[in-house]
Coordinates of C-alpha atoms and ligand atoms in Angstrom, one line a residue:
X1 CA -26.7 -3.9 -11.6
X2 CA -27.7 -3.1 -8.3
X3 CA -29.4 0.7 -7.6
X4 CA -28.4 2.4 -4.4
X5 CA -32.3 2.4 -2.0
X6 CA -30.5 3.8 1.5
X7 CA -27.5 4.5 2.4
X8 CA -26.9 5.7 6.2
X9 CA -23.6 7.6 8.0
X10 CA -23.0 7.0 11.7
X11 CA -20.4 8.4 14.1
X12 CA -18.8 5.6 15.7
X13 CA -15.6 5.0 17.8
X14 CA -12.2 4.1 16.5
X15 CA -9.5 2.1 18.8
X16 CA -8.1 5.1 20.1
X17 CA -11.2 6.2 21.6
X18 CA -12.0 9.1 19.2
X19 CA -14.5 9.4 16.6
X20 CA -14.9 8.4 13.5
X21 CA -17.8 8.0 10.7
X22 CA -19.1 4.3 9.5
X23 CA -21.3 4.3 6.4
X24 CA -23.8 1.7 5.3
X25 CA -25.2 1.4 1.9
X26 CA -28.4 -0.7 0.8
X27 CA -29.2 -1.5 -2.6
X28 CA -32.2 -3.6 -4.3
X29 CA -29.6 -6.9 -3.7
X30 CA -26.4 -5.9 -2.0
X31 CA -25.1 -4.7 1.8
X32 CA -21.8 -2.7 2.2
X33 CA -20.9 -0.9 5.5
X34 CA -17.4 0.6 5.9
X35 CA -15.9 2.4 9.1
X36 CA -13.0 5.2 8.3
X37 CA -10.0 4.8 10.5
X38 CA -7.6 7.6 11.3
X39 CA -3.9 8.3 11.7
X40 CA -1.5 10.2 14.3
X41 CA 1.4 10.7 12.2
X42 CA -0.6 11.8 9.5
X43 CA 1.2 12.9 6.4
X44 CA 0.8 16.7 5.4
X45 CA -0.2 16.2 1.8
X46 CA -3.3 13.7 2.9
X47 CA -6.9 14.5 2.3
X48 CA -8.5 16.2 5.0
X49 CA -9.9 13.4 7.4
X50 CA -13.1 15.4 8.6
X51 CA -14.5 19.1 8.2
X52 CA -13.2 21.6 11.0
X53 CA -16.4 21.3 12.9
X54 CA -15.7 17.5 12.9
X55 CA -17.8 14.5 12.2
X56 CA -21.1 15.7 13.4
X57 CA -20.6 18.3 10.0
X58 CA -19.7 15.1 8.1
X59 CA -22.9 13.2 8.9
X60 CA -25.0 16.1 8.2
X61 CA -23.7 17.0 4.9
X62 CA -24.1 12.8 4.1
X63 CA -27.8 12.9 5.3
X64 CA -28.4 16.7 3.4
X65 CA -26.1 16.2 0.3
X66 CA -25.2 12.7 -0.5
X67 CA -27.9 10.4 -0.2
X68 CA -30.1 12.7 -2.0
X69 CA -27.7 12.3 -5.1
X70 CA -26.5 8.9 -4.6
X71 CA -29.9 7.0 -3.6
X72 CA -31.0 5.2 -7.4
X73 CA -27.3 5.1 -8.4
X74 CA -26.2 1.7 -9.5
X75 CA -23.4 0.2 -6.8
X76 CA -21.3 -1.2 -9.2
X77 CA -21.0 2.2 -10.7
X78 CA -17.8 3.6 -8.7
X79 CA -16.2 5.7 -10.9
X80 CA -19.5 7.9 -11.3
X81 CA -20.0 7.5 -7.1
X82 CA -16.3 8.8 -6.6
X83 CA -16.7 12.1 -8.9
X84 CA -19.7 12.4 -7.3
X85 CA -18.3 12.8 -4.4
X86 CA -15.2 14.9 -5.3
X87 CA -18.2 16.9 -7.1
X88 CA -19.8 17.4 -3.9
X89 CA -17.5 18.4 -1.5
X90 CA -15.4 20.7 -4.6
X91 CA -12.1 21.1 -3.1
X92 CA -9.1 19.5 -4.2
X93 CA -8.1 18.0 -0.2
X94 CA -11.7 17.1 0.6
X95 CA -12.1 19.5 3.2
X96 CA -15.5 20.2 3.0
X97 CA -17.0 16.9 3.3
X98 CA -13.9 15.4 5.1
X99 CA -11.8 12.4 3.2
X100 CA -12.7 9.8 6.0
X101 CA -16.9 10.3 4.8
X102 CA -15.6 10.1 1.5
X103 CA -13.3 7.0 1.6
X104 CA -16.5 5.3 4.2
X105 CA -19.0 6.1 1.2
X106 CA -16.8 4.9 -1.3
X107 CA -16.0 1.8 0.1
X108 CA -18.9 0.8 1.1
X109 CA -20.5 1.2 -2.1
X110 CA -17.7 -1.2 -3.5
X111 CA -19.0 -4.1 -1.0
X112 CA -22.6 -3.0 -1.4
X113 CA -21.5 -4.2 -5.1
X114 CA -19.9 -7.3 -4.3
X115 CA -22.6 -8.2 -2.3
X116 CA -25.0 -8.0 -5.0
X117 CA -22.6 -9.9 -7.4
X118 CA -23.0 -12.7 -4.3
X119 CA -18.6 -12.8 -4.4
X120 CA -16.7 -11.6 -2.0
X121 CA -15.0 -7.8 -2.2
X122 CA -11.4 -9.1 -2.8
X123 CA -13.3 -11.1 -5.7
X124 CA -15.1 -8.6 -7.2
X125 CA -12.4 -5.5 -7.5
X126 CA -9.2 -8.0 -8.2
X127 CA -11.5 -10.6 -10.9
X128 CA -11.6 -14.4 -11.1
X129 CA -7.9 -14.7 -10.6
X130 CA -6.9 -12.4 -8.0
X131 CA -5.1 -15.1 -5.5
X132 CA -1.8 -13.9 -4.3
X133 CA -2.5 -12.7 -0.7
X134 CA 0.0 -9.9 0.7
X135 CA 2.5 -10.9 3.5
X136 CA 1.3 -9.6 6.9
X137 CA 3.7 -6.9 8.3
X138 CA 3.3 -6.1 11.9
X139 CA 4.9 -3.7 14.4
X140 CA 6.5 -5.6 17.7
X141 CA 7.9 -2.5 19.3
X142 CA 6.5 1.0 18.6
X143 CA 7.6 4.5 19.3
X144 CA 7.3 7.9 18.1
X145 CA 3.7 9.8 18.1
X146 CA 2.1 6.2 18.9
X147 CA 3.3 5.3 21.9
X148 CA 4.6 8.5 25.3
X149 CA 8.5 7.4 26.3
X150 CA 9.4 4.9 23.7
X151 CA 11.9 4.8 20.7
X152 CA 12.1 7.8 18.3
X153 CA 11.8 5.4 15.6
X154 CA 7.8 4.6 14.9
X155 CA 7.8 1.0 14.2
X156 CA 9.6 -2.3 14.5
X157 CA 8.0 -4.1 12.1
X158 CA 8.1 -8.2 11.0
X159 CA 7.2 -9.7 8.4
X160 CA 7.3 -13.8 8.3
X161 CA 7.9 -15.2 4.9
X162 CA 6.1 -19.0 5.2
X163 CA 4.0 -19.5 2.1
X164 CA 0.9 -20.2 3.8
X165 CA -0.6 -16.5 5.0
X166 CA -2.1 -18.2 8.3
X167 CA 1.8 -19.3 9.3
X168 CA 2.5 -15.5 8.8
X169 CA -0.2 -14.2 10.5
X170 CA 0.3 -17.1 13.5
X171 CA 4.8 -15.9 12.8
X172 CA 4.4 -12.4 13.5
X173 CA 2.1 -12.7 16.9
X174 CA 4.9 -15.3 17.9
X175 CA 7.6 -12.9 17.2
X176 CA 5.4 -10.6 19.1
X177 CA 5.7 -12.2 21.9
X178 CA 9.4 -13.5 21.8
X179 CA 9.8 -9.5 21.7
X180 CA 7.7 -9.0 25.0
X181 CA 9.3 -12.1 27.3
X182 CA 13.0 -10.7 25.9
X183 CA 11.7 -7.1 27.1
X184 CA 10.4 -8.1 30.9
X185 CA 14.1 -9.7 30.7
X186 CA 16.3 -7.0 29.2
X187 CA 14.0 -4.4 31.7
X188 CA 13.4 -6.2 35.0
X189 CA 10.6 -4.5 36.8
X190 CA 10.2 -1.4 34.2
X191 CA 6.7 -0.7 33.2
X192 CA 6.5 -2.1 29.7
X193 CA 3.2 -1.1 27.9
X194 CA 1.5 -1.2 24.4
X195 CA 0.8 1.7 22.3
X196 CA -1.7 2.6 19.8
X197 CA -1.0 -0.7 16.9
X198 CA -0.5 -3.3 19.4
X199 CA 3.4 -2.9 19.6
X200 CA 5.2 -3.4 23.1
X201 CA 6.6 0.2 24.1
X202 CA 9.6 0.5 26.5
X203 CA 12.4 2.8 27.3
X204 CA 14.9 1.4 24.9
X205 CA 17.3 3.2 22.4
X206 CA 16.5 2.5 18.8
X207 CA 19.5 0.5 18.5
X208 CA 18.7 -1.5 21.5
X209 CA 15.7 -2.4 20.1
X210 CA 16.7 -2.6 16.9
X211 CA 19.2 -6.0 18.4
X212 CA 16.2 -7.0 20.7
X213 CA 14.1 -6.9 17.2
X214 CA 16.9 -8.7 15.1
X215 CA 17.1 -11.2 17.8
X216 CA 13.4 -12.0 18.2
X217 CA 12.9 -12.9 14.1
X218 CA 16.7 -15.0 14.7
X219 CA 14.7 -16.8 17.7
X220 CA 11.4 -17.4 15.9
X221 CA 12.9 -18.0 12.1
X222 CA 15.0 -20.9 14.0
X223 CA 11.9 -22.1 15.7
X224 CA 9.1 -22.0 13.1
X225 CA 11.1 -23.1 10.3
X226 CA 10.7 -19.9 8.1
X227 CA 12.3 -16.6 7.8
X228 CA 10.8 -13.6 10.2
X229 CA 12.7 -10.9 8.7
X230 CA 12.9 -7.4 10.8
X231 CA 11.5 -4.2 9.0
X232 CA 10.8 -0.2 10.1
X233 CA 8.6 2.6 9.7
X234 CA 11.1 5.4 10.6
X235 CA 8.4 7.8 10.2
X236 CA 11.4 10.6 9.9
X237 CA 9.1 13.6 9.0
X238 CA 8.3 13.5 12.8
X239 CA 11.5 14.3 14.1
X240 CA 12.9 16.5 10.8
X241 CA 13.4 19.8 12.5
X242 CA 14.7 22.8 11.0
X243 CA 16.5 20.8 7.8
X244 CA 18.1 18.2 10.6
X245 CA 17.1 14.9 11.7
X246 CA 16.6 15.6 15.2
X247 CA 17.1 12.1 17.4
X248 CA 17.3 12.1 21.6
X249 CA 20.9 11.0 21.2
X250 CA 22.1 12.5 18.0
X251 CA 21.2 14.4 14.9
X252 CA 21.7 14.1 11.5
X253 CA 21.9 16.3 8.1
X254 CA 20.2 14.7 4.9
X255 CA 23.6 14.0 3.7
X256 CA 24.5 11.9 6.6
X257 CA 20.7 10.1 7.5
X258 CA 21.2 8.6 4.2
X259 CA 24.4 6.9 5.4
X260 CA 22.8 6.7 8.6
X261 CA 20.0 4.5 7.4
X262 CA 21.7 2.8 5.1
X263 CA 24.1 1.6 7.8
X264 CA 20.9 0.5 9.1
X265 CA 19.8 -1.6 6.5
X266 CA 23.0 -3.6 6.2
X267 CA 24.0 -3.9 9.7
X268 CA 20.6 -5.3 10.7
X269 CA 19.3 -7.3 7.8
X270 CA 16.3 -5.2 7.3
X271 CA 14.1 -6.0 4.5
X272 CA 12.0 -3.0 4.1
X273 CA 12.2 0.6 5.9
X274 CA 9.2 3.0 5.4
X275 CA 9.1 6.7 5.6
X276 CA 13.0 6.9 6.3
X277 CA 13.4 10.4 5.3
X278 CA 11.3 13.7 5.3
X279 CA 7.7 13.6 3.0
X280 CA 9.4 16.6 1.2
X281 CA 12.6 15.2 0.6
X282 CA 12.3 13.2 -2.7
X283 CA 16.2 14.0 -3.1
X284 CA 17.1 11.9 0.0
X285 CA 14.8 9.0 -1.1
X286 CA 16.4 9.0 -4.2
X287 CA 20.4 8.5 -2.9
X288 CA 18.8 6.1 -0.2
X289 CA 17.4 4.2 -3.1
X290 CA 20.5 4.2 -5.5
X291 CA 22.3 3.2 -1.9
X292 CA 20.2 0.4 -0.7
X293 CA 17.3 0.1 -3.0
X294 CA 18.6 -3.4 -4.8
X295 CA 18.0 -5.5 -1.4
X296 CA 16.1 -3.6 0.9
X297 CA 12.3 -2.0 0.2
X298 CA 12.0 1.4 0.5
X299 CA 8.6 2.9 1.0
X300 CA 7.1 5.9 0.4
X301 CA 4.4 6.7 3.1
X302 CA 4.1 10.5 4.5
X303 CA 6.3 11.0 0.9
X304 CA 3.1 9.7 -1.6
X305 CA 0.0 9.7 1.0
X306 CA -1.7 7.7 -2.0
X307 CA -1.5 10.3 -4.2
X308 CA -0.8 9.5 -7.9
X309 CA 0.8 12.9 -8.4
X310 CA 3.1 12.8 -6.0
X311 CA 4.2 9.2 -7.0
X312 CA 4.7 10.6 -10.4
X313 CA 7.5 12.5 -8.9
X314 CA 8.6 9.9 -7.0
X315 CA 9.1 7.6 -10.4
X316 CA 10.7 10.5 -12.1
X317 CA 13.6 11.1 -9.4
X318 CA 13.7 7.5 -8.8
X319 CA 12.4 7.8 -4.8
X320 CA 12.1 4.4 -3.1
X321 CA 10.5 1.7 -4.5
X322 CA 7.6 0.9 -3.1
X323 CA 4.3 2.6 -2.1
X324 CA 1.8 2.4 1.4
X325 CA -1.5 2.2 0.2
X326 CA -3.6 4.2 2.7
X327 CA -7.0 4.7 1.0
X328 CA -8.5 6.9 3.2
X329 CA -5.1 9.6 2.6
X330 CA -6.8 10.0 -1.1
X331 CA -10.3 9.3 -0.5
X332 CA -12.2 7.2 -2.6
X333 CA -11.4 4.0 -4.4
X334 CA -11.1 5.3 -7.7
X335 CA -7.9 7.6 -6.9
X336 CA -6.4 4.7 -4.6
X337 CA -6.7 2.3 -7.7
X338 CA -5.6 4.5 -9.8
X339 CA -2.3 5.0 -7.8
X340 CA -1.8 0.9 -7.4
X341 CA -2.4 0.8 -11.4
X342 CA 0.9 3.5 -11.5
X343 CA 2.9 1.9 -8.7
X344 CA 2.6 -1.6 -11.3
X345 CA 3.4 -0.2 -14.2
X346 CA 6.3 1.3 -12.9
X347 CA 7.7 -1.8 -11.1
X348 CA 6.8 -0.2 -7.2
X349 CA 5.9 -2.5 -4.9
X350 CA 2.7 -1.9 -2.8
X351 CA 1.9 -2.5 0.7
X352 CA -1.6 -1.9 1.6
X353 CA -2.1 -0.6 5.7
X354 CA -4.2 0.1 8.0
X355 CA -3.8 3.4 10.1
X356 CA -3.1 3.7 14.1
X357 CA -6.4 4.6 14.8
X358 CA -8.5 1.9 13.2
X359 CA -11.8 0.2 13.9
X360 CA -12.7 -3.6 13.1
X361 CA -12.9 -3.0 9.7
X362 CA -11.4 -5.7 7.5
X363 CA -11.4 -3.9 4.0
X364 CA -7.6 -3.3 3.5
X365 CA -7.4 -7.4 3.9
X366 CA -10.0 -7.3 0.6
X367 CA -7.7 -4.6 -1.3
X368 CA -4.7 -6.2 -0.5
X369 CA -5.6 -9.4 -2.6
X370 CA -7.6 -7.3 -5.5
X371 CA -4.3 -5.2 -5.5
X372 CA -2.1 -7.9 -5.7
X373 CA 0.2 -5.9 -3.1
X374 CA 3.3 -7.3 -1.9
X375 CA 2.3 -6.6 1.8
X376 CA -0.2 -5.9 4.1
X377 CA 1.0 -3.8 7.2
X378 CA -2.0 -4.1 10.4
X379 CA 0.1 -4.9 13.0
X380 CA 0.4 -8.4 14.7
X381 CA -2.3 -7.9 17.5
X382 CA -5.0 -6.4 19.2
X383 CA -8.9 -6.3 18.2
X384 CA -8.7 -3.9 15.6
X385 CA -5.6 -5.4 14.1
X386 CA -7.0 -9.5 13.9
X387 CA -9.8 -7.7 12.1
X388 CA -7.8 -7.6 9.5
X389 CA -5.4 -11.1 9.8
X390 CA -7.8 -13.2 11.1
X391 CA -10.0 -11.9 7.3
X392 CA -6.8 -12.5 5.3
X393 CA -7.2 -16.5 7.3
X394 CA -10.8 -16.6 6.2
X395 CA -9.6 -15.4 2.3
X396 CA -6.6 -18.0 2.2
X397 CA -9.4 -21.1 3.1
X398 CA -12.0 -19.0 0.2
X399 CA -9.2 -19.4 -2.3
X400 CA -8.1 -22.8 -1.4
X401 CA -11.7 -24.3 -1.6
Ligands
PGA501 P1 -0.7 6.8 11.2 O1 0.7 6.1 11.2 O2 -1.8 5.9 10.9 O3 -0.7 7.3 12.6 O4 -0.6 8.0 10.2 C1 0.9 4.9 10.5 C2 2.1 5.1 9.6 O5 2.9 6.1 9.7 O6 2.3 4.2 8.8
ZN502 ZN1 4.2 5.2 7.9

């Protein structure tokens, strides 16, 4: 037991430049502090991220509301924290006290906890034997509402397959890489850039950078001496217009995006795709799924935003077969736990993630390994991303001590 003596909310910047809220809890013998981070391509079933009068409202309603109630609480107590906090804010999207204050308080009550327990978060939340660490997944190329003038397509993703997490971490940066010398190459004197996750962003059709991305793992699974296998985050609810799949070059009915993306899947190899039809369209999962589901993941991002009701459904129509664990698209730790617990017991896969806007935050490294989740997905580089890997490093040497 550890009781709750301060606890403090701070707005603070997130890698895009905008703002977001970092709260710090004390207790008699534990620490926890936890930054929110926030997406672009935010699904339309999430929580709320902040009030509408924004973060300031956020803060104040911690400082007037919160840590009146939560100050002699015991840490460790995080059930009774969470419905607190669903108590206090009293809607059923967080909208009054904003889902990024709430997932920040949450949290950091969790590592306040640990802290106190003298283990380390990943420890504490997944027990003694928690030890299978999630395989990094990082984007290489990016597109869509991350990145002006690239592919339609969000994310080119990688995911190296060594047994040691360090030789994935060190894989996908490499592949990184590969992906941005083949680019200057492919694109002689074109402006290549980066957008909001690290990933290189060019003018390229998705196919073409599908073959550039296919390439790449070829080059670096040849080099390292393990398989680099090429993934996506199609994010499709971004360009579903009017009940069509709305491309630069072409556009697709439901019908036909299935076969579309299922083409995909076998032509390139790919071992997971994310998000590859509408969040609505549990339907289009479900033939994908039947289609391709026996060798390729298929998650469910905009589709479940973390939600176990909406992953009900999915197990019920049989839509992809996998989850991404956001916590902050939920809220608190309770309801993302409780919509892991779900995902296991009905055989779905879980891939913890970060979101585009992040800060350096390492949590999701901690809830990856508590989880047990299959993957991690916080892109391959950048500040804000080796947050995250370079903890996962630090958590491979804990367990191997
Ligand atoms: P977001 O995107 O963090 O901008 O919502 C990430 C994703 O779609 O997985
Ligand atoms: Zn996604």
């Amino acid at each position: 037991m550890s009781f709750i003596e301060n606890a403090v909310a701070r707005k603070v910047l997130d890698s895009r430049g905008n703002q977001t809220i970092e709260v710090e809890i004390l207790t008699e013998s534990g620490y926890g502090m936890v930054a929110a981070p926030s997406g672009a391509s935010t699904g339309e079933h999430e929580v709320q991220s902040f009030p509408k009068m924004g973060v300031d409202a956020s803060v104040k309603i911690f400082e007037d509301e919160i840590v009146p109630q939560i100050i002699g609480m015991d840490s460790s107590e995080q059930r009774a924290i969470d419905t607190l906090l669903h108590q206090i804010d009293g809607t059923p999207n967080f909208s009054r006290i904003g889902g990024n204050l709430a997932v920040a308080t949450s949290l950091s009550a969790a590592r306040a906890a640990a802290s106190a327990y003298g283990v380390p978060l990943y420890k504490y939340m997944g027990g003694a034997l928690a030890s299978d660490i999630p395989k990094p997944l990082g984007n290489v190329i990016g597109g869509g509402r991350h990145a002006i003038g690239g592919t339609d397509i969000q994310e080119f993703l990688v995911i190296s397959m060594a047994k040691k997490t360090s030789d994935c971490v060190f894989g996908n940066a490499y592949t990184h890489k590969l992906v941005g010398q083949m680019l200057k190459k492919k694109l002689p004197g074109a402006a290549i850039g980066k957008g909001d996750e690290g990933a290189w962003v060019a003018a390229l059709s998705n196919e073409d950078a599908l073959s550039l991305q296919v390439e790449a793992c070829d080059k670096a699974s040849s080099e390292l001496g393990f398989k680099v296998l090429p993934a996506l985050d199609m994010a499709a609810s971004e360009y579903f217009k009017k009940g069509k799949y709305v491309y630069k070059d072409k556009s697709f009915t439901p019908e036909k995006h299935v076969d579309f993306v299922a083409s995909l899947v076998k032509e390139y190899g790919l071992h997971l795709v994310e998000d590859p039809m509408d969040q609505n369209d549990f339907k289009g999962y479900a033939s994908l799924t039947e289609a391709v589901g026996k060798k390729c993941i298929i998650v469910g991002d905009d589709l479940f935003v973390t939600n176990k009701e909406r992953l009900t459904t999915g197990i019920k129509k049989g839509a992809a077969n996998a989850i991404l664990i956001k916590p902050n698209q939920i809220g608190t730790l309770t309801d993302t736990y409780e919509t892991v617990q779900l995902a296991k017991q009905n055989g779905y896969k879980t891939v913890i993630s970060h979101r585009s806007g992040e800060t350096t935050d390492d949590t999701i490294a901690h809830l990856g390994v508590a989880f047990g989740s299959y993957a991690i997905k916080c892109g391959a580089v950048g500040g804000e991303r080796i947050a995250k890997l370079n903890e996962l490093i630090r958590i491979e040497e804990d367990l191997e001590a």
